[in-house]
mmCIF file of C-alpha atoms in Angstrom:
data_model
loop_
_atom_site.group_PDB
_atom_site.id
_atom_site.type_symbol
_atom_site.label_atom_id
_atom_site.label_comp_id
_atom_site.label_asym_id
_atom_site.label_seq_id
_atom_site.Cartn_x
_atom_site.Cartn_y
_atom_site.Cartn_z
ATOM 1 C CA MET A 1 25.532 9.938 4.628
ATOM 2 C CA GLY A 2 24.076 11.968 1.767
ATOM 3 C CA THR A 3 22.217 8.975 0.398
ATOM 4 C CA SER A 4 20.759 7.797 3.696
ATOM 5 C CA VAL A 5 17.163 8.537 4.543
ATOM 6 C CA ALA A 6 16.728 11.858 6.340
ATOM 7 C CA PRO A 7 16.338 11.086 10.066
ATOM 8 C CA TRP A 8 12.978 12.855 10.396
ATOM 9 C CA LYS A 9 11.667 10.937 7.392
ATOM 10 C CA GLN A 10 12.007 7.668 9.264
ATOM 11 C CA LEU A 11 9.909 9.114 12.096
ATOM 12 C CA LEU A 12 7.331 10.360 9.606
ATOM 13 C CA PHE A 13 7.114 7.009 7.786
ATOM 14 C CA SER A 14 6.622 5.321 11.106
ATOM 15 C CA ALA A 15 3.841 7.754 12.114
ATOM 16 C CA ILE A 16 2.111 7.337 8.732
ATOM 17 C CA GLU A 17 2.264 3.552 9.115
ATOM 18 C CA SER A 18 1.033 3.539 12.731
ATOM 19 C CA ASN A 19 -1.903 5.822 11.939
ATOM 20 C CA SER A 20 -2.820 4.389 8.547
ATOM 21 C CA HIS A 21 -6.019 2.806 9.919
ATOM 22 C CA LEU A 22 -7.393 6.351 10.337
ATOM 23 C CA SER A 23 -8.656 7.768 7.054
ATOM 24 C CA HIS A 24 -7.809 11.307 8.161
ATOM 25 C CA SER A 25 -4.171 10.415 8.886
ATOM 26 C CA SER A 26 -3.096 11.703 5.455
ATOM 27 C CA TYR A 27 -4.712 15.102 6.119
ATOM 28 C CA LEU A 28 -2.443 17.925 7.141
ATOM 29 C CA GLN A 29 -2.709 21.697 7.521
ATOM 30 C CA LEU A 30 -0.792 23.879 5.103
ATOM 31 C CA ALA A 31 -0.167 27.477 6.192
ATOM 32 C CA THR A 32 0.779 30.199 3.733
ATOM 33 C CA ILE A 33 0.978 33.989 3.797
ATOM 34 C CA GLY A 34 -2.197 35.633 2.482
ATOM 35 C CA LEU A 35 -2.000 38.498 0.003
ATOM 36 C CA ASN A 36 -3.146 40.805 2.821
ATOM 37 C CA GLY A 37 -0.136 39.708 4.892
ATOM 38 C CA ARG A 38 -2.225 37.610 7.256
ATOM 39 C CA PRO A 39 -1.802 33.875 7.761
ATOM 40 C CA SER A 40 -3.839 31.490 5.666
ATOM 41 C CA ASN A 41 -4.385 27.857 6.700
ATOM 42 C CA ARG A 42 -6.230 24.880 5.210
ATOM 43 C CA THR A 43 -6.364 21.097 5.192
ATOM 44 C CA VAL A 44 -4.725 19.307 2.272
ATOM 45 C CA VAL A 45 -3.937 15.667 1.515
ATOM 46 C CA PHE A 46 -0.449 14.155 1.620
ATOM 47 C CA ARG A 47 0.216 12.580 -1.793
ATOM 48 C CA GLY A 48 3.516 10.911 -0.976
ATOM 49 C CA PHE A 49 7.092 11.956 -1.507
ATOM 50 C CA GLU A 50 8.624 12.826 -4.831
ATOM 51 C CA GLU A 51 10.691 9.873 -6.058
ATOM 52 C CA ASN A 52 14.183 9.685 -4.490
ATOM 53 C CA SER A 53 13.618 12.938 -2.644
ATOM 54 C CA ASP A 54 12.338 14.488 0.576
ATOM 55 C CA ARG A 55 9.870 16.716 -1.241
ATOM 56 C CA ILE A 56 6.246 16.359 -0.202
ATOM 57 C CA GLN A 57 3.611 16.148 -2.941
ATOM 58 C CA ILE A 58 0.264 17.919 -2.615
ATOM 59 C CA ASN A 59 -2.438 18.375 -5.253
ATOM 60 C CA THR A 60 -4.348 21.567 -5.702
ATOM 61 C CA ASP A 61 -6.533 23.542 -8.053
ATOM 62 C CA LEU A 62 -4.752 26.259 -10.009
ATOM 63 C CA ARG A 63 -7.736 28.530 -9.290
ATOM 64 C CA SER A 64 -7.462 28.184 -5.502
ATOM 65 C CA ARG A 65 -6.235 31.107 -3.413
ATOM 66 C CA LYS A 66 -3.127 29.309 -2.189
ATOM 67 C CA ILE A 67 -1.618 29.404 -5.687
ATOM 68 C CA GLU A 68 -1.640 33.204 -5.759
ATOM 69 C CA GLU A 69 -0.338 33.245 -2.206
ATOM 70 C CA LEU A 70 2.526 30.855 -2.974
ATOM 71 C CA LYS A 71 3.503 32.870 -6.038
ATOM 72 C CA HIS A 72 3.773 35.900 -3.789
ATOM 73 C CA CYS A 73 5.522 34.111 -0.892
ATOM 74 C CA PRO A 74 6.691 30.561 -1.714
ATOM 75 C CA PHE A 75 7.108 29.429 1.901
ATOM 76 C CA SER A 76 4.814 27.245 3.913
ATOM 77 C CA GLU A 77 4.601 25.428 7.202
ATOM 78 C CA ILE A 78 2.783 22.135 7.319
ATOM 79 C CA CYS A 79 1.315 21.057 10.628
ATOM 80 C CA TRP A 80 0.607 17.334 10.621
ATOM 81 C CA TYR A 81 -0.890 15.858 13.743
ATOM 82 C CA PHE A 82 -1.294 12.097 14.105
ATOM 83 C CA SER A 83 -4.226 11.529 16.410
ATOM 84 C CA ASP A 84 -3.533 7.911 17.327
ATOM 85 C CA THR A 85 0.163 8.204 18.216
ATOM 86 C CA TRP A 86 0.000 11.810 19.456
ATOM 87 C CA GLU A 87 2.830 12.932 17.197
ATOM 88 C CA GLN A 88 3.119 16.321 15.505
ATOM 89 C CA PHE A 89 5.339 17.245 12.569
ATOM 90 C CA ARG A 90 5.789 20.907 11.710
ATOM 91 C CA ILE A 91 7.520 20.993 8.350
ATOM 92 C CA ASN A 92 8.768 24.318 7.062
ATOM 93 C CA GLY A 93 10.074 24.884 3.553
ATOM 94 C CA ARG A 94 9.731 26.312 0.100
ATOM 95 C CA VAL A 95 6.900 25.230 -2.175
ATOM 96 C CA GLU A 96 7.252 24.772 -5.907
ATOM 97 C CA VAL A 97 4.085 25.091 -8.008
ATOM 98 C CA ILE A 98 4.006 22.873 -11.094
ATOM 99 C CA ASP A 99 1.186 23.653 -13.506
ATOM 100 C CA ALA A 100 0.640 23.009 -17.222
ATOM 101 C CA SER A 101 2.687 26.076 -18.193
ATOM 102 C CA ASN A 102 5.901 24.683 -16.685
ATOM 103 C CA PRO A 103 8.710 24.827 -19.281
ATOM 104 C CA ASP A 104 10.490 21.773 -17.823
ATOM 105 C CA GLN A 105 9.482 18.501 -19.523
ATOM 106 C CA THR A 106 10.591 16.393 -16.546
ATOM 107 C CA LYS A 107 8.356 18.413 -14.251
ATOM 108 C CA LEU A 108 5.420 18.126 -16.626
ATOM 109 C CA GLN A 109 5.883 14.355 -16.626
ATOM 110 C CA GLN A 110 5.971 14.385 -12.859
ATOM 111 C CA ARG A 111 2.703 16.344 -12.817
ATOM 112 C CA GLU A 112 1.158 13.844 -15.219
ATOM 113 C CA LYS A 113 2.263 10.924 -13.088
ATOM 114 C CA ALA A 114 0.792 12.556 -9.968
ATOM 115 C CA TRP A 115 -2.464 13.153 -11.881
ATOM 116 C CA PHE A 116 -2.853 9.496 -12.768
ATOM 117 C CA ALA A 117 -2.055 8.475 -9.181
ATOM 118 C CA ASN A 118 -5.360 10.119 -8.201
ATOM 119 C CA SER A 119 -8.659 8.300 -8.203
ATOM 120 C CA LEU A 120 -11.042 9.228 -11.027
ATOM 121 C CA ARG A 121 -13.271 10.856 -8.412
ATOM 122 C CA SER A 122 -10.419 13.060 -7.210
ATOM 123 C CA ARG A 123 -9.648 14.105 -10.768
ATOM 124 C CA LEU A 124 -13.253 15.236 -11.300
ATOM 125 C CA ILE A 125 -12.790 17.967 -8.668
ATOM 126 C CA TYR A 126 -10.748 19.969 -11.155
ATOM 127 C CA ILE A 127 -13.634 20.136 -13.609
ATOM 128 C CA CYS A 128 -15.934 21.759 -11.045
ATOM 129 C CA PRO A 129 -16.713 25.497 -11.017
ATOM 130 C CA THR A 130 -14.023 27.823 -9.607
ATOM 131 C CA PRO A 131 -13.489 27.108 -5.892
ATOM 132 C CA GLY A 132 -14.412 30.047 -3.670
ATOM 133 C CA SER A 133 -16.499 31.806 -6.354
ATOM 134 C CA PRO A 134 -20.155 32.551 -5.665
ATOM 135 C CA TYR A 135 -22.255 29.415 -5.934
ATOM 136 C CA ASN A 136 -24.463 29.352 -8.990
ATOM 137 C CA ASN A 137 -26.729 26.363 -9.191
ATOM 138 C CA SER A 138 -27.058 26.465 -12.988
ATOM 139 C CA GLU A 139 -23.285 26.405 -13.329
ATOM 140 C CA GLN A 140 -22.883 23.177 -11.359
ATOM 141 C CA PRO A 141 -21.742 20.217 -13.421
ATOM 142 C CA ASN A 142 -24.553 17.768 -13.952
ATOM 143 C CA GLN A 143 -24.113 14.227 -12.759
ATOM 144 C CA GLU A 144 -23.262 13.213 -16.317
ATOM 145 C CA VAL A 145 -19.829 14.848 -16.323
ATOM 146 C CA LYS A 146 -17.447 12.184 -17.466
ATOM 147 C CA LEU A 147 -13.710 12.079 -17.602
ATOM 148 C CA ASP A 148 -11.872 9.602 -19.781
ATOM 149 C CA PRO A 149 -9.663 7.609 -17.379
ATOM 150 C CA SER A 150 -6.837 7.830 -19.892
ATOM 151 C CA SER A 151 -7.016 11.636 -20.260
ATOM 152 C CA GLY A 152 -4.001 13.517 -18.971
ATOM 153 C CA PRO A 153 -4.123 16.366 -16.442
ATOM 154 C CA VAL A 154 -6.614 19.184 -17.014
ATOM 155 C CA PRO A 155 -5.187 22.750 -16.985
ATOM 156 C CA GLU A 156 -6.676 23.373 -13.519
ATOM 157 C CA TYR A 157 -4.656 20.559 -11.987
ATOM 158 C CA CYS A 158 -1.571 21.636 -10.130
ATOM 159 C CA LEU A 159 1.150 19.755 -8.273
ATOM 160 C CA LEU A 160 2.794 21.355 -5.244
ATOM 161 C CA LEU A 161 6.198 20.192 -4.018
ATOM 162 C CA LEU A 162 7.275 21.233 -0.544
ATOM 163 C CA GLU A 163 11.018 21.036 0.071
ATOM 164 C CA PRO A 164 11.495 20.539 3.829
ATOM 165 C CA GLU A 165 14.126 22.773 5.437
ATOM 166 C CA LYS A 166 13.201 22.563 9.108
ATOM 167 C CA ILE A 167 11.178 19.957 10.945
ATOM 168 C CA ASP A 168 9.874 20.341 14.470
ATOM 169 C CA TYR A 169 8.862 16.915 15.778
ATOM 170 C CA LEU A 170 6.842 16.528 18.957
ATOM 171 C CA ASN A 171 5.782 13.282 20.577
ATOM 172 C CA LEU A 172 3.146 13.880 23.240
ATOM 173 C CA LYS A 173 3.261 10.293 24.512
ATOM 174 C CA SER A 174 7.005 10.219 25.242
ATOM 175 C CA ASN A 175 7.079 14.000 25.746
ATOM 176 C CA GLN A 176 10.048 14.331 23.382
ATOM 177 C CA ARG A 177 10.733 17.091 20.915
ATOM 178 C CA LEU A 178 13.357 17.123 18.186
ATOM 179 C CA LEU A 179 14.344 19.896 15.784
ATOM 180 C CA PHE A 180 15.825 18.922 12.421
ATOM 181 C CA SER A 181 17.572 21.471 10.198
ATOM 182 C CA SER A 182 18.974 21.012 6.710
ATOM 183 C CA MET A 183 22.223 22.417 5.400
ATOM 184 C CA ALA A 184 23.820 22.069 2.003
ATOM 185 C CA SER A 185 27.172 20.255 2.277
ATOM 186 C CA GLY A 186 30.240 21.196 0.234
ATOM 187 C CA THR A 187 29.133 18.875 -2.565
ATOM 188 C CA GLY A 188 25.659 20.396 -2.678
ATOM 189 C CA GLU A 189 24.145 17.383 -0.907
ATOM 190 C CA LYS A 190 21.603 18.124 1.775
ATOM 191 C CA CYS A 191 22.711 17.290 5.317
ATOM 192 C CA TRP A 192 20.512 17.155 8.376
ATOM 193 C CA THR A 193 21.355 18.073 11.937
ATOM 194 C CA SER A 194 19.077 17.364 14.861
ATOM 195 C CA GLU A 195 18.730 18.702 18.347
ATOM 196 C CA LYS A 196 16.688 17.560 21.315
ATOM 197 C CA VAL A 197 14.756 20.449 22.835
ATOM 198 C CA ASN A 198 12.235 20.893 25.610
ATOM 199 C CA PRO A 199 8.642 20.059 24.592
ATOM 200 C CA MET B 1 -30.051 40.623 15.513
ATOM 201 C CA GLY B 2 -26.981 41.853 17.398
ATOM 202 C CA THR B 3 -27.683 39.576 20.347
ATOM 203 C CA SER B 4 -28.384 36.435 18.307
ATOM 204 C CA VAL B 5 -25.721 33.753 18.015
ATOM 205 C CA ALA B 6 -23.401 34.278 15.043
ATOM 206 C CA PRO B 7 -24.591 31.925 12.267
ATOM 207 C CA TRP B 8 -21.209 30.165 11.919
ATOM 208 C CA LYS B 9 -21.120 29.609 15.661
ATOM 209 C CA GLN B 10 -24.161 27.388 15.468
ATOM 210 C CA LEU B 11 -22.393 25.278 12.833
ATOM 211 C CA LEU B 12 -19.289 25.115 15.001
ATOM 212 C CA PHE B 13 -21.221 24.112 18.141
ATOM 213 C CA SER B 14 -22.888 21.392 16.144
ATOM 214 C CA ALA B 15 -19.543 20.098 14.809
ATOM 215 C CA ILE B 16 -18.002 20.137 18.303
ATOM 216 C CA GLU B 17 -20.991 18.199 19.636
ATOM 217 C CA SER B 18 -21.015 15.632 16.806
ATOM 218 C CA ASN B 19 -17.286 14.965 17.116
ATOM 219 C CA SER B 20 -17.011 15.104 20.905
ATOM 220 C CA HIS B 21 -16.453 11.330 21.150
ATOM 221 C CA LEU B 22 -13.044 11.902 19.496
ATOM 222 C CA SER B 23 -10.458 13.154 21.966
ATOM 223 C CA HIS B 24 -8.632 15.063 19.211
ATOM 224 C CA SER B 25 -11.758 16.971 18.181
ATOM 225 C CA SER B 26 -10.725 19.955 20.308
ATOM 226 C CA TYR B 27 -7.330 20.156 18.550
ATOM 227 C CA LEU B 28 -6.923 22.785 15.882
ATOM 228 C CA GLN B 29 -4.061 24.288 13.903
ATOM 229 C CA LEU B 30 -3.112 27.899 14.564
ATOM 230 C CA ALA B 31 -1.104 29.662 11.849
ATOM 231 C CA THR B 32 0.855 32.823 12.513
ATOM 232 C CA ILE B 33 3.518 34.832 10.711
ATOM 233 C CA GLY B 34 7.030 33.916 11.801
ATOM 234 C CA LEU B 35 9.583 36.605 12.601
ATOM 235 C CA ASN B 36 11.394 35.634 9.374
ATOM 236 C CA GLY B 37 8.204 36.365 7.413
ATOM 237 C CA ARG B 38 7.473 32.689 6.788
ATOM 238 C CA PRO B 39 4.322 30.930 7.962
ATOM 239 C CA SER B 40 4.312 29.187 11.309
ATOM 240 C CA ASN B 41 1.751 26.513 12.184
ATOM 241 C CA ARG B 42 1.056 24.335 15.231
ATOM 242 C CA THR B 43 -1.639 22.357 16.996
ATOM 243 C CA VAL B 44 -3.358 23.992 19.955
ATOM 244 C CA VAL B 45 -6.380 23.110 22.090
ATOM 245 C CA PHE B 46 -9.747 24.877 21.917
ATOM 246 C CA ARG B 47 -10.564 26.133 25.422
ATOM 247 C CA GLY B 48 -14.072 27.365 24.729
ATOM 248 C CA PHE B 49 -15.455 30.772 23.921
ATOM 249 C CA GLU B 50 -15.061 33.840 26.045
ATOM 250 C CA GLU B 51 -18.270 34.465 27.982
ATOM 251 C CA ASN B 52 -20.981 36.238 25.941
ATOM 252 C CA SER B 53 -18.645 36.600 22.990
ATOM 253 C CA ASP B 54 -17.393 34.960 19.790
ATOM 254 C CA ARG B 55 -13.778 35.060 20.907
ATOM 255 C CA ILE B 56 -11.958 31.744 20.988
ATOM 256 C CA GLN B 57 -9.827 30.933 24.042
ATOM 257 C CA ILE B 58 -6.463 29.200 23.705
ATOM 258 C CA ASN B 59 -3.815 28.629 26.364
ATOM 259 C CA THR B 60 -0.144 29.009 25.730
ATOM 260 C CA ASP B 61 3.235 29.458 27.353
ATOM 261 C CA LEU B 62 4.548 33.019 27.412
ATOM 262 C CA ARG B 63 7.961 31.606 26.419
ATOM 263 C CA SER B 64 6.675 29.921 23.249
ATOM 264 C CA ARG B 65 7.589 31.337 19.847
ATOM 265 C CA LYS B 66 4.002 32.175 18.922
ATOM 266 C CA ILE B 67 3.901 34.928 21.559
ATOM 267 C CA GLU B 68 6.734 36.841 19.908
ATOM 268 C CA GLU B 69 5.136 36.209 16.520
ATOM 269 C CA LEU B 70 1.740 37.480 17.639
ATOM 270 C CA LYS B 71 3.287 40.596 19.151
ATOM 271 C CA HIS B 72 4.837 41.301 15.766
ATOM 272 C CA CYS B 73 1.763 40.386 13.683
ATOM 273 C CA PRO B 74 -1.394 39.844 15.752
ATOM 274 C CA PHE B 75 -3.319 37.948 13.044
ATOM 275 C CA SER B 76 -3.931 34.243 12.811
ATOM 276 C CA GLU B 77 -5.884 31.696 10.849
ATOM 277 C CA ILE B 78 -7.171 28.659 12.656
ATOM 278 C CA CYS B 79 -7.787 25.545 10.618
ATOM 279 C CA TRP B 80 -10.085 23.159 12.470
ATOM 280 C CA TYR B 81 -10.913 19.907 10.784
ATOM 281 C CA PHE B 82 -13.515 17.553 12.265
ATOM 282 C CA SER B 83 -12.584 14.068 11.186
ATOM 283 C CA ASP B 84 -15.906 12.363 11.866
ATOM 284 C CA THR B 85 -18.229 14.838 10.155
ATOM 285 C CA TRP B 86 -15.734 15.961 7.482
ATOM 286 C CA GLU B 87 -16.201 19.626 8.306
ATOM 287 C CA GLN B 88 -13.504 22.287 8.163
ATOM 288 C CA PHE B 89 -13.590 25.726 9.770
ATOM 289 C CA ARG B 90 -10.984 28.271 8.750
ATOM 290 C CA ILE B 91 -11.257 31.119 11.224
ATOM 291 C CA ASN B 92 -9.306 34.279 10.536
ATOM 292 C CA GLY B 93 -8.936 37.115 12.996
ATOM 293 C CA ARG B 94 -6.884 39.134 15.419
ATOM 294 C CA VAL B 95 -5.381 37.542 18.508
ATOM 295 C CA GLU B 96 -5.111 39.263 21.857
ATOM 296 C CA VAL B 97 -2.394 38.055 24.229
ATOM 297 C CA ILE B 98 -3.286 38.279 27.919
ATOM 298 C CA ASP B 99 -0.382 37.679 30.278
ATOM 299 C CA ALA B 100 0.333 38.646 33.886
ATOM 300 C CA SER B 101 1.514 42.118 32.851
ATOM 301 C CA ASN B 102 -1.896 43.107 31.470
ATOM 302 C CA PRO B 103 -2.998 46.432 33.025
ATOM 303 C CA ASP B 104 -6.718 45.576 32.757
ATOM 304 C CA GLN B 105 -8.105 43.990 35.932
ATOM 305 C CA THR B 106 -11.033 42.399 34.089
ATOM 306 C CA LYS B 107 -8.631 40.700 31.692
ATOM 307 C CA LEU B 108 -6.445 39.468 34.529
ATOM 308 C CA GLN B 109 -9.533 37.951 36.132
ATOM 309 C CA GLN B 110 -10.409 36.308 32.866
ATOM 310 C CA ARG B 111 -6.898 34.855 32.663
ATOM 311 C CA GLU B 112 -7.220 33.575 36.214
ATOM 312 C CA LYS B 113 -10.563 31.967 35.454
ATOM 313 C CA ALA B 114 -9.108 30.257 32.365
ATOM 314 C CA TRP B 115 -6.181 29.025 34.471
ATOM 315 C CA PHE B 116 -8.443 27.322 36.981
ATOM 316 C CA ALA B 117 -10.489 25.765 34.173
ATOM 317 C CA ASN B 118 -7.405 23.693 33.321
ATOM 318 C CA SER B 119 -6.660 20.357 34.887
ATOM 319 C CA LEU B 120 -3.835 20.335 37.435
ATOM 320 C CA ARG B 121 -1.790 18.330 34.942
ATOM 321 C CA SER B 122 -2.236 20.977 32.261
ATOM 322 C CA ARG B 123 -1.160 23.682 34.688
ATOM 323 C CA LEU B 124 2.084 21.822 35.441
ATOM 324 C CA ILE B 125 3.224 22.333 31.830
ATOM 325 C CA TYR B 126 3.962 25.970 32.592
ATOM 326 C CA ILE B 127 6.454 25.037 35.283
ATOM 327 C CA CYS B 128 8.554 22.983 32.851
ATOM 328 C CA PRO B 129 11.797 24.269 31.292
ATOM 329 C CA THR B 130 11.492 26.766 28.408
ATOM 330 C CA PRO B 131 9.791 25.105 25.423
ATOM 331 C CA GLY B 132 12.063 24.882 22.357
ATOM 332 C CA SER B 133 15.270 25.425 24.346
ATOM 333 C CA PRO B 134 17.997 22.784 24.255
ATOM 334 C CA TYR B 135 17.089 19.805 26.388
ATOM 335 C CA ASN B 136 19.121 19.530 29.550
ATOM 336 C CA ASN B 137 18.399 16.459 31.578
ATOM 337 C CA SER B 138 19.534 17.982 34.878
ATOM 338 C CA GLU B 139 17.163 20.885 34.363
ATOM 339 C CA GLN B 140 14.085 18.688 34.041
ATOM 340 C CA PRO B 141 11.620 19.001 36.906
ATOM 341 C CA ASN B 142 11.716 16.005 39.167
ATOM 342 C CA GLN B 143 8.549 14.033 39.631
ATOM 343 C CA GLU B 144 8.048 15.740 42.959
ATOM 344 C CA VAL B 145 7.087 19.093 41.456
ATOM 345 C CA LYS B 146 3.867 20.052 43.120
ATOM 346 C CA LEU B 147 1.450 22.807 42.422
ATOM 347 C CA ASP B 148 -1.051 23.905 44.999
ATOM 348 C CA PRO B 149 -4.477 23.456 43.349
ATOM 349 C CA SER B 150 -5.545 26.804 44.791
ATOM 350 C CA SER B 151 -2.537 28.726 43.402
ATOM 351 C CA GLY B 152 -3.340 31.301 40.753
ATOM 352 C CA PRO B 153 -1.728 31.472 37.306
ATOM 353 C CA VAL B 154 2.066 31.293 37.080
ATOM 354 C CA PRO B 155 3.795 34.106 35.121
ATOM 355 C CA GLU B 156 4.429 31.753 32.163
ATOM 356 C CA TYR B 157 0.706 31.135 31.666
ATOM 357 C CA CYS B 158 -0.868 33.126 28.902
ATOM 358 C CA LEU B 159 -4.408 33.342 27.545
ATOM 359 C CA LEU B 160 -4.952 33.981 23.839
ATOM 360 C CA LEU B 161 -8.246 35.349 22.546
ATOM 361 C CA LEU B 162 -8.932 35.084 18.840
ATOM 362 C CA GLU B 163 -11.591 37.482 17.572
ATOM 363 C CA PRO B 164 -13.098 35.869 14.433
ATOM 364 C CA GLU B 165 -13.476 38.207 11.453
ATOM 365 C CA LYS B 166 -13.868 35.756 8.570
ATOM 366 C CA ILE B 167 -14.925 32.124 8.632
ATOM 367 C CA ASP B 168 -14.612 29.754 5.697
ATOM 368 C CA TYR B 169 -16.781 26.704 6.364
ATOM 369 C CA LEU B 170 -16.500 23.579 4.250
ATOM 370 C CA ASN B 171 -18.598 20.452 4.570
ATOM 371 C CA LEU B 172 -17.064 17.598 2.592
ATOM 372 C CA LYS B 173 -20.065 15.322 3.076
ATOM 373 C CA SER B 174 -22.673 17.716 1.652
ATOM 374 C CA ASN B 175 -20.045 19.422 -0.510
ATOM 375 C CA GLN B 176 -21.143 22.846 0.713
ATOM 376 C CA ARG B 177 -18.994 25.852 1.438
ATOM 377 C CA LEU B 178 -20.026 29.051 3.187
ATOM 378 C CA LEU B 179 -18.075 32.245 3.789
ATOM 379 C CA PHE B 180 -18.977 34.380 6.795
ATOM 380 C CA SER B 181 -17.721 37.948 7.171
ATOM 381 C CA SER B 182 -18.162 40.329 10.072
ATOM 382 C CA MET B 183 -18.907 44.024 9.860
ATOM 383 C CA ALA B 184 -19.421 46.596 12.577
ATOM 384 C CA SER B 185 -22.940 48.022 12.417
ATOM 385 C CA GLY B 186 -23.779 51.686 13.057
ATOM 386 C CA THR B 187 -24.169 50.971 16.770
ATOM 387 C CA GLY B 188 -20.798 49.228 16.953
ATOM 388 C CA GLU B 189 -22.437 45.785 17.137
ATOM 389 C CA LYS B 190 -20.847 43.068 15.063
ATOM 390 C CA CYS B 191 -22.953 41.876 12.114
ATOM 391 C CA TRP B 192 -22.359 38.784 10.032
ATOM 392 C CA THR B 193 -23.008 38.258 6.353
ATOM 393 C CA SER B 194 -22.737 34.891 4.664
ATOM 394 C CA GLU B 195 -22.305 33.742 1.116
ATOM 395 C CA LYS B 196 -22.527 30.311 -0.449
ATOM 396 C CA VAL B 197 -19.512 29.628 -2.646
ATOM 397 C CA ASN B 198 -18.191 26.714 -4.679
ATOM 398 C CA PRO B 199 -16.337 24.118 -2.597
#
């Protein structure tokens, strides 16, 4: 049972597949706790699962506010609504931040792999002026900014890994709602339980 | 200047209008702080602005978890992404919960007005078994449940009012980002400042 696909993951794969004709279907909302203790919420892009794992990959800029927030409180809830199939996944868990300073070689390789999985255009974002800082026209990169397609990740590039602990699944067409919770088994394997609840 | 429309509101009206052909364009994600201190995030429906105000109206069930969360920490950040125009509004502010126990007659009238603005089908939701509680087939309302169209709000119906304090607007087509912040002027009127920042 430990090696089988988590039951919610099958539902998520199916939703991703059924909504893949919509370009915004890979967009989800990531909530964190702001440094002032208030909620913070923004749209990010789903970048697939970590290999052989349930962890959700998200790219971000090391200079963005969510990095500071996640270092202060490493928990997040994703809200992912699929507009064609009327399905919602609320995925709660801990987020690991992997930047260039990570001491673990395996994690650095994972970050590099995720970097190259991005389009060249997506990689260019990390060379832009600091997100959220006052706009200064003279500071904007000119159109000539080039990035060697074979260059590895820039220091500003950061990989986030969300480890799902609880999933709240809602299907507004069938009016069904399922809660999935993870537990560590005796052998350290992750086990999932599920419960049908009222929508 | 106090009576003019808030500058971000014009942008929001325009986004609502441009995306109105998409049925999901009134869906937004509301983040709150969970009772365990972790973020909580779910899709809700925009129910318009309060009359002559910037406050955003949202309906919810008094028995839903967000009510408890908002009573504990009354702040929220909305993330509202418009998939056709590639615009994102992050709206941060305080949320007021108006239920049947509210001592203010004006607020109770406002709740009643919001109730009748809902379709009959939407009103029926509040008669269903407690959301999030274990599903019990025998407890489900039979198809015969009827609600008199002239009946006022049921006790489970709750109106949320989010008072925007900060808005982070991002346009992914023009690659522009604007931050709007509110301040109370000397006369108690709300004033807005805006700043262009890097996307």
